mmCIF file of C-alpha atoms and ligand atoms in Angstrom:
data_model
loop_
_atom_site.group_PDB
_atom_site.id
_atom_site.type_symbol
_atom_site.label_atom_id
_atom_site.label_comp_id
_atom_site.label_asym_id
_atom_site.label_seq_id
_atom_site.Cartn_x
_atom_site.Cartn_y
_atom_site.Cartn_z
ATOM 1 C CA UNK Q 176 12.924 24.156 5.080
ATOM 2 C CA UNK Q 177 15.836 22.195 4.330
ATOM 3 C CA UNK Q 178 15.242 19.572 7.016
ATOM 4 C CA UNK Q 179 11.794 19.319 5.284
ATOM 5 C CA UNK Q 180 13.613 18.684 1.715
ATOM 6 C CA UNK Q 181 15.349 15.501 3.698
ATOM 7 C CA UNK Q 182 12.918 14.029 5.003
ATOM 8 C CA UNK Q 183 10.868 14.254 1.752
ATOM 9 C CA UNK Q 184 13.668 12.627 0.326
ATOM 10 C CA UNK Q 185 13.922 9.865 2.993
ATOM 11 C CA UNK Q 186 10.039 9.415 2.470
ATOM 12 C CA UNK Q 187 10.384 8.703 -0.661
ATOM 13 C CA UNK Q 188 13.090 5.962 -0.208
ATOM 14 C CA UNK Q 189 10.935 4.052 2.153
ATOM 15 C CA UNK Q 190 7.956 4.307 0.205
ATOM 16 C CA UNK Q 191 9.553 3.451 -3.460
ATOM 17 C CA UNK Q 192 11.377 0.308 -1.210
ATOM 18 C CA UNK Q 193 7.670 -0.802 -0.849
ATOM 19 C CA UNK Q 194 7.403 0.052 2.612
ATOM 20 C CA UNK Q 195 4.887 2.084 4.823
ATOM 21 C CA UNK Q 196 5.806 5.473 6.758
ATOM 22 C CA UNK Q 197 3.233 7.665 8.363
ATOM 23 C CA UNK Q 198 2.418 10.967 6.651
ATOM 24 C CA UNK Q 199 1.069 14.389 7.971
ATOM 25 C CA UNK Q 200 -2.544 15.084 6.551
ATOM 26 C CA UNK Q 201 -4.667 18.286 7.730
ATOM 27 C CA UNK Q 202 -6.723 16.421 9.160
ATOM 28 C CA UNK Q 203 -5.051 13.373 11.168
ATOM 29 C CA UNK Q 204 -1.782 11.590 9.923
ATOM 30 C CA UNK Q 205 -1.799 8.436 7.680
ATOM 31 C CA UNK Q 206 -0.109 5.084 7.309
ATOM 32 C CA UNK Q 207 1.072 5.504 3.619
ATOM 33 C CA UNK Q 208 2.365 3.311 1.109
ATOM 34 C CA UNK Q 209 2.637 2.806 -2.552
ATOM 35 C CA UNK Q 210 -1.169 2.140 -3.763
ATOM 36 C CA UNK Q 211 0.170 0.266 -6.846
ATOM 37 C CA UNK Q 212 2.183 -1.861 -4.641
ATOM 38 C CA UNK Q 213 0.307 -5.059 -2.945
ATOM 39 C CA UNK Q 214 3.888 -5.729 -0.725
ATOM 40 C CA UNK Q 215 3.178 -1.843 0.156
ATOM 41 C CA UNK Q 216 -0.264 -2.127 0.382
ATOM 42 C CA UNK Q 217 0.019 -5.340 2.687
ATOM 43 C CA UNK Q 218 2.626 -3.910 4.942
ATOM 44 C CA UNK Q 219 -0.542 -1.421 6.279
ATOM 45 C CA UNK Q 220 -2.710 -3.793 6.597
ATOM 46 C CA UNK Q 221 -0.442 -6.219 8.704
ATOM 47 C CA UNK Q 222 1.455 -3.296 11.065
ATOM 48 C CA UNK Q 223 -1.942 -1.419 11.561
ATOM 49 C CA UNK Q 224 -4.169 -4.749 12.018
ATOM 50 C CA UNK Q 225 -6.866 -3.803 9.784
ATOM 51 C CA UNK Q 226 -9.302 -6.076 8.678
ATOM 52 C CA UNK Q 227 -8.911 -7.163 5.154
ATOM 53 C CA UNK Q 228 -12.403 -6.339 4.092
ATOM 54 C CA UNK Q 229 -12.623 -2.732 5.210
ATOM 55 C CA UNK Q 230 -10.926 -0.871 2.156
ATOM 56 C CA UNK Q 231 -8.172 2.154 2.388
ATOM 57 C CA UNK Q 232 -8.780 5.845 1.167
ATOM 58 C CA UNK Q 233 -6.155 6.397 -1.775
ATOM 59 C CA UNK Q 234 -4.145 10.227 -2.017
ATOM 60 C CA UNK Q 235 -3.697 12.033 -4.770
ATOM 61 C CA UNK Q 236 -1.470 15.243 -5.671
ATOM 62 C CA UNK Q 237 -4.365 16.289 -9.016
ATOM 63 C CA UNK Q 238 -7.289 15.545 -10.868
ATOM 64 C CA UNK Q 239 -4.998 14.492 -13.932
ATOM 65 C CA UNK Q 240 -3.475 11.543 -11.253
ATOM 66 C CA UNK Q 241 -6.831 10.494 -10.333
ATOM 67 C CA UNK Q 242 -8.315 10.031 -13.838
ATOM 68 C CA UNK Q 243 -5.982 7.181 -14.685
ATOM 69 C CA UNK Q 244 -7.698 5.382 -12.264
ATOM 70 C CA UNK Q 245 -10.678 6.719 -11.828
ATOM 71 C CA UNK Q 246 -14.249 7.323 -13.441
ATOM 72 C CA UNK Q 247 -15.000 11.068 -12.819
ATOM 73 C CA UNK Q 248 -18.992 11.301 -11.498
ATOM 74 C CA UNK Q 249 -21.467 13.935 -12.586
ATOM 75 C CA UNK Q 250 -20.955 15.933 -9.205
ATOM 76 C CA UNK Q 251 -17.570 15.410 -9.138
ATOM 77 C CA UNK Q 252 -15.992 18.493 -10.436
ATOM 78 C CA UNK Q 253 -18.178 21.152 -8.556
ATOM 79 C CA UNK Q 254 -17.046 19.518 -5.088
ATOM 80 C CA UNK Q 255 -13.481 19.243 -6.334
ATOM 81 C CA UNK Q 256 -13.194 22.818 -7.303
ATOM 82 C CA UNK Q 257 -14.907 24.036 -4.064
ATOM 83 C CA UNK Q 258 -13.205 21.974 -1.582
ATOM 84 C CA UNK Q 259 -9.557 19.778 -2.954
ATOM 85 C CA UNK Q 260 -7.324 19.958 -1.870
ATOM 86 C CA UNK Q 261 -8.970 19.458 1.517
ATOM 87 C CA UNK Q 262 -10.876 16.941 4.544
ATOM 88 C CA UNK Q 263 -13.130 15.931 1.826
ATOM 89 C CA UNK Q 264 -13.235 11.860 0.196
ATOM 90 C CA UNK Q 265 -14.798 10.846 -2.952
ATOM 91 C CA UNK Q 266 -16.021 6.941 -3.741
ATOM 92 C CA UNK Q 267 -15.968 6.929 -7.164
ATOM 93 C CA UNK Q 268 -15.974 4.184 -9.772
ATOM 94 C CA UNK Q 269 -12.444 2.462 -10.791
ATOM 95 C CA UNK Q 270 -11.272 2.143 -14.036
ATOM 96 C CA UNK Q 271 -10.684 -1.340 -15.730
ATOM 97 C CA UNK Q 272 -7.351 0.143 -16.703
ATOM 98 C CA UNK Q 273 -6.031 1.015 -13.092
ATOM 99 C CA UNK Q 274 -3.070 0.033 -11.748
ATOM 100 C CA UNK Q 275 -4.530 0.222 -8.080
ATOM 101 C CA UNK Q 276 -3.755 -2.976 -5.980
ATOM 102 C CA UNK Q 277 -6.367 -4.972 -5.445
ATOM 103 C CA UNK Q 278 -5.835 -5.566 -1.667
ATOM 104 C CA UNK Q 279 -6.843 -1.768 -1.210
ATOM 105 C CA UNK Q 280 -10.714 -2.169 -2.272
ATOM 106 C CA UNK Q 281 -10.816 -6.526 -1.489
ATOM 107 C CA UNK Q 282 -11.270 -6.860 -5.147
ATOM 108 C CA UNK Q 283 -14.493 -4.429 -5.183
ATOM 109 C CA UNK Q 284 -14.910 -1.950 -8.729
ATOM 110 C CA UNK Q 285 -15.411 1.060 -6.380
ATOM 111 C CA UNK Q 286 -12.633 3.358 -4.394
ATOM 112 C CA UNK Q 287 -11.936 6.102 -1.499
ATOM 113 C CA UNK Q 288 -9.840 8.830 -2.351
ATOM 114 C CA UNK Q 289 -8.284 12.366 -1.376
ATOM 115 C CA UNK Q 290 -6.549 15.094 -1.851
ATOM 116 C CA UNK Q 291 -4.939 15.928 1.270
ATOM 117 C CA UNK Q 292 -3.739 19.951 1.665
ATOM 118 C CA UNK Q 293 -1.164 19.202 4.226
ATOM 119 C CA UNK Q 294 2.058 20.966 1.996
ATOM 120 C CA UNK Q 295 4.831 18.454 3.345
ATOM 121 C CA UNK Q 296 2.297 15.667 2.261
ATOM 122 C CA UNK Q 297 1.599 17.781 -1.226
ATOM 123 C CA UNK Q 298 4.932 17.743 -1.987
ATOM 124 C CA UNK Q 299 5.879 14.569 -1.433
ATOM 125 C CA UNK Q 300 3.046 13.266 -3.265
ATOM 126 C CA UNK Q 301 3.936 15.548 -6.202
ATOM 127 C CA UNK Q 302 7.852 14.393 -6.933
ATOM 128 C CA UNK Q 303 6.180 10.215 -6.595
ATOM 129 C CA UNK Q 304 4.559 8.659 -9.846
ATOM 130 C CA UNK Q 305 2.120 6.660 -7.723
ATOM 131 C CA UNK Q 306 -0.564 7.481 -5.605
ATOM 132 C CA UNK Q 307 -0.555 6.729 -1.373
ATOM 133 C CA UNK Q 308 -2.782 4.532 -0.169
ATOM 134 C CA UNK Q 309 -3.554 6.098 3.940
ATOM 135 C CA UNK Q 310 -5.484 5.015 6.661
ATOM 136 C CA UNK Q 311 -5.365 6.555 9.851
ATOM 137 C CA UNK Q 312 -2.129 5.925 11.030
ATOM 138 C CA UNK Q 313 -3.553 4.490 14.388
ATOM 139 C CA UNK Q 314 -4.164 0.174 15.272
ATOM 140 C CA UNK Q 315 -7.180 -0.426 14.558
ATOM 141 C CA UNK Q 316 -10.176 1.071 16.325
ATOM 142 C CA UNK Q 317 -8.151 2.951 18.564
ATOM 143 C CA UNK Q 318 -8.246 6.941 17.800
ATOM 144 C CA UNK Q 319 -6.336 8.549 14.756
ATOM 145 C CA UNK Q 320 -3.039 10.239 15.709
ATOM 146 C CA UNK Q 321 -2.536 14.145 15.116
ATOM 147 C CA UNK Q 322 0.613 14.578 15.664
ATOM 148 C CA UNK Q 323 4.067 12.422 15.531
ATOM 149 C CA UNK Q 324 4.180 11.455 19.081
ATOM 150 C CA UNK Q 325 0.421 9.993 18.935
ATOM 151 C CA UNK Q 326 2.304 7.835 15.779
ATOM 152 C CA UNK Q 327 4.814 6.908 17.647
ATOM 153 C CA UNK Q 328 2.701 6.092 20.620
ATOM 154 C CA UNK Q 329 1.012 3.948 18.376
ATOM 155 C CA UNK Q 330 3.411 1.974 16.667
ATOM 156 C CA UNK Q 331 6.579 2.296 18.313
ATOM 157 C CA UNK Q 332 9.847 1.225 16.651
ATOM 158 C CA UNK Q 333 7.926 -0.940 14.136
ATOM 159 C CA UNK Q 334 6.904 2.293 12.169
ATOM 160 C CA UNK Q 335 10.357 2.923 10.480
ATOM 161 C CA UNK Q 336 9.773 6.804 9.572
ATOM 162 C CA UNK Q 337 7.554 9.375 10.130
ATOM 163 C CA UNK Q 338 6.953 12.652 8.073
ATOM 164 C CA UNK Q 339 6.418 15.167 11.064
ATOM 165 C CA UNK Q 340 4.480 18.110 9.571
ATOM 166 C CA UNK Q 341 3.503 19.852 13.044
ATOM 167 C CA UNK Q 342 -0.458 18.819 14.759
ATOM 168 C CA UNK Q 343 -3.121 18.217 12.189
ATOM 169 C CA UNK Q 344 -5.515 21.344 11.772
ATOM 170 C CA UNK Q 345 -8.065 19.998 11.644
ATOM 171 C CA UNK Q 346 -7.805 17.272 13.452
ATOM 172 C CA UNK Q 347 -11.105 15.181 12.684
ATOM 173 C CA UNK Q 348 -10.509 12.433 9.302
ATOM 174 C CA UNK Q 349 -12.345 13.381 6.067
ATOM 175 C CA UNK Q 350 -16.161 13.840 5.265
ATOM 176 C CA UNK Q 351 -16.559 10.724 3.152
ATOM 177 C CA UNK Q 352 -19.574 11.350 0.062
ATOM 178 C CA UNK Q 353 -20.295 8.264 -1.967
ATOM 179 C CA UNK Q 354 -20.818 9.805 -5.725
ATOM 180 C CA UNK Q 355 -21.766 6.645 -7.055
ATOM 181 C CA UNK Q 356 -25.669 6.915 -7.728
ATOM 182 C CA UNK Q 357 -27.470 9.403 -5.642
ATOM 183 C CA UNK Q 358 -24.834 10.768 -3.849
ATOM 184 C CA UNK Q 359 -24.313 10.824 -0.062
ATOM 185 C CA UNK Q 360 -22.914 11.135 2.413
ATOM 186 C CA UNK Q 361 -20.608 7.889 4.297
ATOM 187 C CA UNK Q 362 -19.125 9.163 7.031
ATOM 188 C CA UNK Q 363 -19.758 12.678 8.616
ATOM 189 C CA UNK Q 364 -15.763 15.048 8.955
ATOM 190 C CA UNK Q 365 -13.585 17.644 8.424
ATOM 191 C CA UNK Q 366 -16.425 19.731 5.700
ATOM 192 C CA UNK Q 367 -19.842 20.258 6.838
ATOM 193 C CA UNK Q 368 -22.633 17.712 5.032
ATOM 194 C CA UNK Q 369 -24.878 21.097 4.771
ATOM 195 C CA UNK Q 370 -22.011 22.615 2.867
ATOM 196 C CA UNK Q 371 -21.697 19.961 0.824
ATOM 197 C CA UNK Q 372 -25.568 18.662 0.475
ATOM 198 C CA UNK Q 373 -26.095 22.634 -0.678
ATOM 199 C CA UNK Q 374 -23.608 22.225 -3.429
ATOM 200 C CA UNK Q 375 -24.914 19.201 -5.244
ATOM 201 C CA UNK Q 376 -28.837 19.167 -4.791
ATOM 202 C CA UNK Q 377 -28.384 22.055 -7.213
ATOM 203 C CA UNK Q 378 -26.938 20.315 -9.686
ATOM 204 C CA UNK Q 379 -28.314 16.689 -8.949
ATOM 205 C CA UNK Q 380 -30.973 14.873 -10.910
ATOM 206 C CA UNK Q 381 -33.442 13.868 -8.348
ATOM 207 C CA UNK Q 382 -34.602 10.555 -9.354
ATOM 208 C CA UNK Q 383 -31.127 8.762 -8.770
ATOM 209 C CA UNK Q 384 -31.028 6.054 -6.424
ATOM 210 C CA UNK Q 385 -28.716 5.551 -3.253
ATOM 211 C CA UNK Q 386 -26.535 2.725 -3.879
ATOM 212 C CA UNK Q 387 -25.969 1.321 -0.294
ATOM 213 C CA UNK Q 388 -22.529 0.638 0.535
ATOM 214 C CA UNK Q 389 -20.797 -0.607 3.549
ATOM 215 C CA UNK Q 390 -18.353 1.338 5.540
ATOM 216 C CA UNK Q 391 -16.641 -0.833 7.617
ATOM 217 C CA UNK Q 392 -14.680 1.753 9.567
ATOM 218 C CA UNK Q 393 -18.003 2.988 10.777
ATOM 219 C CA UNK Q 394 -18.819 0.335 12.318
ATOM 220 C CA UNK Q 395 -19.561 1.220 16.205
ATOM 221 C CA UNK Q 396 -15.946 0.201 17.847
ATOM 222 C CA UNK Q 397 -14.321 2.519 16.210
ATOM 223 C CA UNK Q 398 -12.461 6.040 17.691
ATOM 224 C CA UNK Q 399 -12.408 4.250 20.980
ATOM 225 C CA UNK Q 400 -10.067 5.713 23.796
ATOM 226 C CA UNK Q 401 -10.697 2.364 25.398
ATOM 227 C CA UNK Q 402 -12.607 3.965 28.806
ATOM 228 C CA UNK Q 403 -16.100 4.613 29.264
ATOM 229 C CA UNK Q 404 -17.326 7.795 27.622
ATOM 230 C CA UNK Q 405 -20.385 9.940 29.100
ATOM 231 C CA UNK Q 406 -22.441 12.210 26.613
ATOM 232 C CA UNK Q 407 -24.134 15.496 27.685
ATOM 233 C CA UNK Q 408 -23.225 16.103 30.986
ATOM 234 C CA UNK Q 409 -23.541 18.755 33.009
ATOM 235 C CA UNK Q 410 -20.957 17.664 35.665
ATOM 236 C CA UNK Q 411 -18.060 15.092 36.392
ATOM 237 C CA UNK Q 412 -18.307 12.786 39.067
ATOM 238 C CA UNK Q 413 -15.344 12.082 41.131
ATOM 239 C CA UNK Q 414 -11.637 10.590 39.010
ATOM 240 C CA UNK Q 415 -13.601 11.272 35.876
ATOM 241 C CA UNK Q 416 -11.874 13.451 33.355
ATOM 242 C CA UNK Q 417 -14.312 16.073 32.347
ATOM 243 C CA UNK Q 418 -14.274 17.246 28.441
ATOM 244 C CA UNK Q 419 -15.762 21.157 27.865
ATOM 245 C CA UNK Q 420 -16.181 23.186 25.145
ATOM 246 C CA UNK Q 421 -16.988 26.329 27.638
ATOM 247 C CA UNK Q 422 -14.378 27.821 30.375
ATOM 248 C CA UNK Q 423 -15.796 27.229 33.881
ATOM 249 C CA UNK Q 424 -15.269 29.472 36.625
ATOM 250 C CA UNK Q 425 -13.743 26.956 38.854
ATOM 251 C CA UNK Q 426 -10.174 25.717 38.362
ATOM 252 C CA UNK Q 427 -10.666 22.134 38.649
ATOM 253 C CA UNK Q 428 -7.541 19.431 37.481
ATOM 254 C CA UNK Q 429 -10.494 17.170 35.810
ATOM 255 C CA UNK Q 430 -11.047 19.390 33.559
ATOM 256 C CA UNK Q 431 -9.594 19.164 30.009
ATOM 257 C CA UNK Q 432 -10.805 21.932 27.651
ATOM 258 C CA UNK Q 433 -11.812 21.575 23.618
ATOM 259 C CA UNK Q 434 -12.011 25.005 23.616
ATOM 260 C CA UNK Q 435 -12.380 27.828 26.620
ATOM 261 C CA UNK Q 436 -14.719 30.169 24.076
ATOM 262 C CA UNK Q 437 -16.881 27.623 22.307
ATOM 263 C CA UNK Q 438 -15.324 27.203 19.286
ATOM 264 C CA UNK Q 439 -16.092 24.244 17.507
ATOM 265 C CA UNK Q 440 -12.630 24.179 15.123
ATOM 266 C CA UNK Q 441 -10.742 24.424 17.983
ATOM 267 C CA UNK Q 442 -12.536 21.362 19.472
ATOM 268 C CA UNK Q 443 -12.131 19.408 17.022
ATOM 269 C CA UNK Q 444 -8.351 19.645 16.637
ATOM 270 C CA UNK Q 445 -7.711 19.055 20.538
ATOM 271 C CA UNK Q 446 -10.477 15.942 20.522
ATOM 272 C CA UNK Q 447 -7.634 12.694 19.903
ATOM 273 C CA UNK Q 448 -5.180 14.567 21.424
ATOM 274 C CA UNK Q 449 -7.304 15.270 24.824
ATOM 275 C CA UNK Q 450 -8.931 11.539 24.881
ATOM 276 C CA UNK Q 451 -5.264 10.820 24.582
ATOM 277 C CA UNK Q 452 -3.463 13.045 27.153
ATOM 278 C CA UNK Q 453 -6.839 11.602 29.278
ATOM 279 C CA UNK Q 454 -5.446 8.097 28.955
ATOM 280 C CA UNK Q 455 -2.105 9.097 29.468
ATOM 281 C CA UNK Q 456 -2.799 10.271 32.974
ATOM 282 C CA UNK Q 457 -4.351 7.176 34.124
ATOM 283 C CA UNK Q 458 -7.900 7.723 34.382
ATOM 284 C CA UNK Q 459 -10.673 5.407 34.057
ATOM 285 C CA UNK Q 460 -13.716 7.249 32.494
ATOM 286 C CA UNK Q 461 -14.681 10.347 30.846
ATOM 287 C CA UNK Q 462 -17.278 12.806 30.892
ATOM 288 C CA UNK Q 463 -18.251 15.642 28.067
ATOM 289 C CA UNK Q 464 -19.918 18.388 27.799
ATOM 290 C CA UNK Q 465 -22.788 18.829 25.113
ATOM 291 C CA UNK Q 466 -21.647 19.685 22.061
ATOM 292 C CA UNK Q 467 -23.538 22.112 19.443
ATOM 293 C CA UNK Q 468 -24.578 20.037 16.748
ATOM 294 C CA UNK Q 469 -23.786 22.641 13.883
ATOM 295 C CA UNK Q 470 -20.969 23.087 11.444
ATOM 296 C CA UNK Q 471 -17.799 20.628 12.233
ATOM 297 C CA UNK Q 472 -19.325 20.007 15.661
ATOM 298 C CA UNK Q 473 -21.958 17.549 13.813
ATOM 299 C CA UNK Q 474 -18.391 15.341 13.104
ATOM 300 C CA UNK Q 475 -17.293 16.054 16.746
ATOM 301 C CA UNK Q 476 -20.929 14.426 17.925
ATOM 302 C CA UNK Q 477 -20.751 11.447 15.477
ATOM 303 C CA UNK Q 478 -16.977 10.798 17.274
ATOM 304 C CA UNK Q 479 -17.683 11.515 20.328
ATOM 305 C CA UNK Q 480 -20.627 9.129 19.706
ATOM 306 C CA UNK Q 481 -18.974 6.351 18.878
ATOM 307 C CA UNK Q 482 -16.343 6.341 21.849
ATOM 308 C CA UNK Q 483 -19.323 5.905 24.629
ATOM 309 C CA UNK Q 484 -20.549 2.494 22.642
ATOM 310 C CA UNK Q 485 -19.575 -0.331 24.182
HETATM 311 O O1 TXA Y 291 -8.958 12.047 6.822
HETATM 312 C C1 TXA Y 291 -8.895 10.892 6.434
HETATM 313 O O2 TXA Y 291 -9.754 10.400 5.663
HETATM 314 C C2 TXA Y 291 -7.702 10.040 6.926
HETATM 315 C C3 TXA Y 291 -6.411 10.635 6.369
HETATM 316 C C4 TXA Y 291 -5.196 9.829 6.727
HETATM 317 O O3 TXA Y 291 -6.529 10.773 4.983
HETATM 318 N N1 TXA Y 291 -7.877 8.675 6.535
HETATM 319 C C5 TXA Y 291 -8.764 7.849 7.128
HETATM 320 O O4 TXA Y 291 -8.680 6.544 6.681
HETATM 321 O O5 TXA Y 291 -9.536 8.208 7.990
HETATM 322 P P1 TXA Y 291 -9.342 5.322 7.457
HETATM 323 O O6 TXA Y 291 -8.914 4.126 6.703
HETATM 324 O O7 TXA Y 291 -8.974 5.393 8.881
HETATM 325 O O8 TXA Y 291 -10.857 5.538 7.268
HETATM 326 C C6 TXA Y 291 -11.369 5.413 5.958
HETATM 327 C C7 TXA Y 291 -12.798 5.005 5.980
HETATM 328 C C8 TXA Y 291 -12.994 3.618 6.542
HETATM 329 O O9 TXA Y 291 -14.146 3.695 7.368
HETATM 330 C C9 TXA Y 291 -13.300 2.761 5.334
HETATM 331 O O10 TXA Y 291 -14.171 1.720 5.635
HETATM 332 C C10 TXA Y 291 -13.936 3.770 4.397
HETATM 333 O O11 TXA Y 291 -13.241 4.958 4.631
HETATM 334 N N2 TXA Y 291 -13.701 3.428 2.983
HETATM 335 C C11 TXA Y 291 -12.525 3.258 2.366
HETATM 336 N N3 TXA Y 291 -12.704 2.900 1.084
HETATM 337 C C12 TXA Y 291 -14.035 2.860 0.872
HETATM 338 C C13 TXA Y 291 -14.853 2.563 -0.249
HETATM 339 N N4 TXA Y 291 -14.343 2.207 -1.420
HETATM 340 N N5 TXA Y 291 -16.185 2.625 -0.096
HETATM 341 C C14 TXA Y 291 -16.706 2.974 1.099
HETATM 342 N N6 TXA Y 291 -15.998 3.266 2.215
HETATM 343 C C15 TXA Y 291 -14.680 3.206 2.102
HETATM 344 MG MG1 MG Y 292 -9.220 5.229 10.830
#
């Protein structure tokens, strides 16, 4: 607990110094830095290689944070109150008034944001006066880290600190819902779109329009492990690494499991860390299993996905 206290401490001396450190999130860690900050807000974009049009996801400790900068949507409330602080992440309108840095949306009226349950990252956003802007702490279109080694894998010595707060549980990044208009949802995560979907056609008024927005960072490249992926199959040919969900009878030293009893949580939190233990050992392709298209295995299919495009 202590050691925790210091390193919150050090955290915060890095990131009031303008610089970036990688945080623990539930559901994969970030690359934070001062969201008010453009020098902060730069320093991600430059270490992580990120495009300067596709815009960062900004975390907050409370609704009373967010408001300063932020236009709270009809919907808004109901999702908070059922799901934050959790894998869930709001676009929502900014306020004139906000003190958000420019660089973070490319100049657009419109913003990400979270509120991330991880309690090392809750605290340390709690004793800070400015919000953290966090993408995946990974280079761009590579996969997202879950744990402090896949940070420092990533970055290396150019990273100058890293909050370690144990593996991600979840292990997947956030369900992204666009609020503004009709809302939807952006990109497909940690909390189910039925879940979610059930929650606000209740309370929506049907005649809204979808306002179309661009996600960049779901653009096909991304959550690469940089080898060819193979959807669906039913078995591995020869050097392939085989992905399951379900424990085979055979013992076989291809095979890297999700989960041994078909449990799509647990699959989800070993996905980045199995494509990367995968790489790690060398080999050139991949194989996986089908994967049930219900509850958080709908975000493990839109990964998984992704990683077999070319
Ligand atoms: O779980 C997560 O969301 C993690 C943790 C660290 O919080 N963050 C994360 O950030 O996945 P990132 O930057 O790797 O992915 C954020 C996605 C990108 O695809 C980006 O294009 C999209 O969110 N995005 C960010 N701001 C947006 C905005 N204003 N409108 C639409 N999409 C946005
Ligand atoms: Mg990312």
């Amino acid at each position: 607990m202590k050691k925790n206290d210091s390193n919150i401490k050090k955290a915060i001396k890095y990131l009031n110094n303008n610089d970036c450190i990688a945080i623990p999130t539930e559901t994969v860690y970030g690359l934070a830095g001062n969201a008010y900050s453009d020098k902060a807000v730069s320093r991600i974009y430059k270490l992580k290689k990120r495009p300067k049009n596709n815009p960062l996801i900004v975390h907050y400790y409370s609704l009373n944070d967010l408001k300063k900068d932020c236009k709270i949507e009809n919907t808004f409330d109901k999702l908070f109150k059922k799901f934050c602080p959790g894998p869930i992440s709001f676009v929502l309108r900014l306020k004139k008034t906000s003190k958000i840095s420019k660089i973070i949306t490319n100049n657009s009226n419109s913003i990400a944001v979270r509120f991330p349950s991880h309690p090392l990252t809750r605290k340390l956003l709690n004793k800070i006066n400015y919000p953290l802007a966090a993408p995946s702490a990974n280079i761009s279109t590579s996969i997202s880290p879950v744990s402090k080694q896949d940070v420092v894998d990533e970055f290396g010595p150019k990273l100058k600190f890293i909050l370690d707060g144990g593996s991600s549980k979840v292990g997947i990044e956030s369900t992204i819902i666009n609020l503004i208009g009709k809302p939807h949802i952006l990109r497909l995560g940690g909390i189910n779109s039925k879940l979610i979907y059930k929650l606000i056609n209740s309370l929506e008024n049907k005649s809204k329009k979808i306002i179309k927005i661009k996600v960049p960072g779901t653009s096909k490249l991304h959550y690469s492990p940089g080898i060819p992926v193979r959807l669906n199959a039913k078995k591995n040919f020869l050097n392939e690494a085989f992905i399951l969900i379900k424990k085979r009878r055979n013992l076989n030293k291809n095979y890297f499991y999700l989960s041994k009893t078909n449990n799509l949580k647990e699959a989800a939190k070993n996905l980045y860390k199995i494509f990367r233990v995968i790489k790690k050992k060398g080999y050139k392709k991949i194989a996986i299993e089908k994967i049930p298209n219900i509850n958080i295995g709908e975000a493990i299919n839109d990964r998984i996905l992704r990683a077999s495009k070319k």
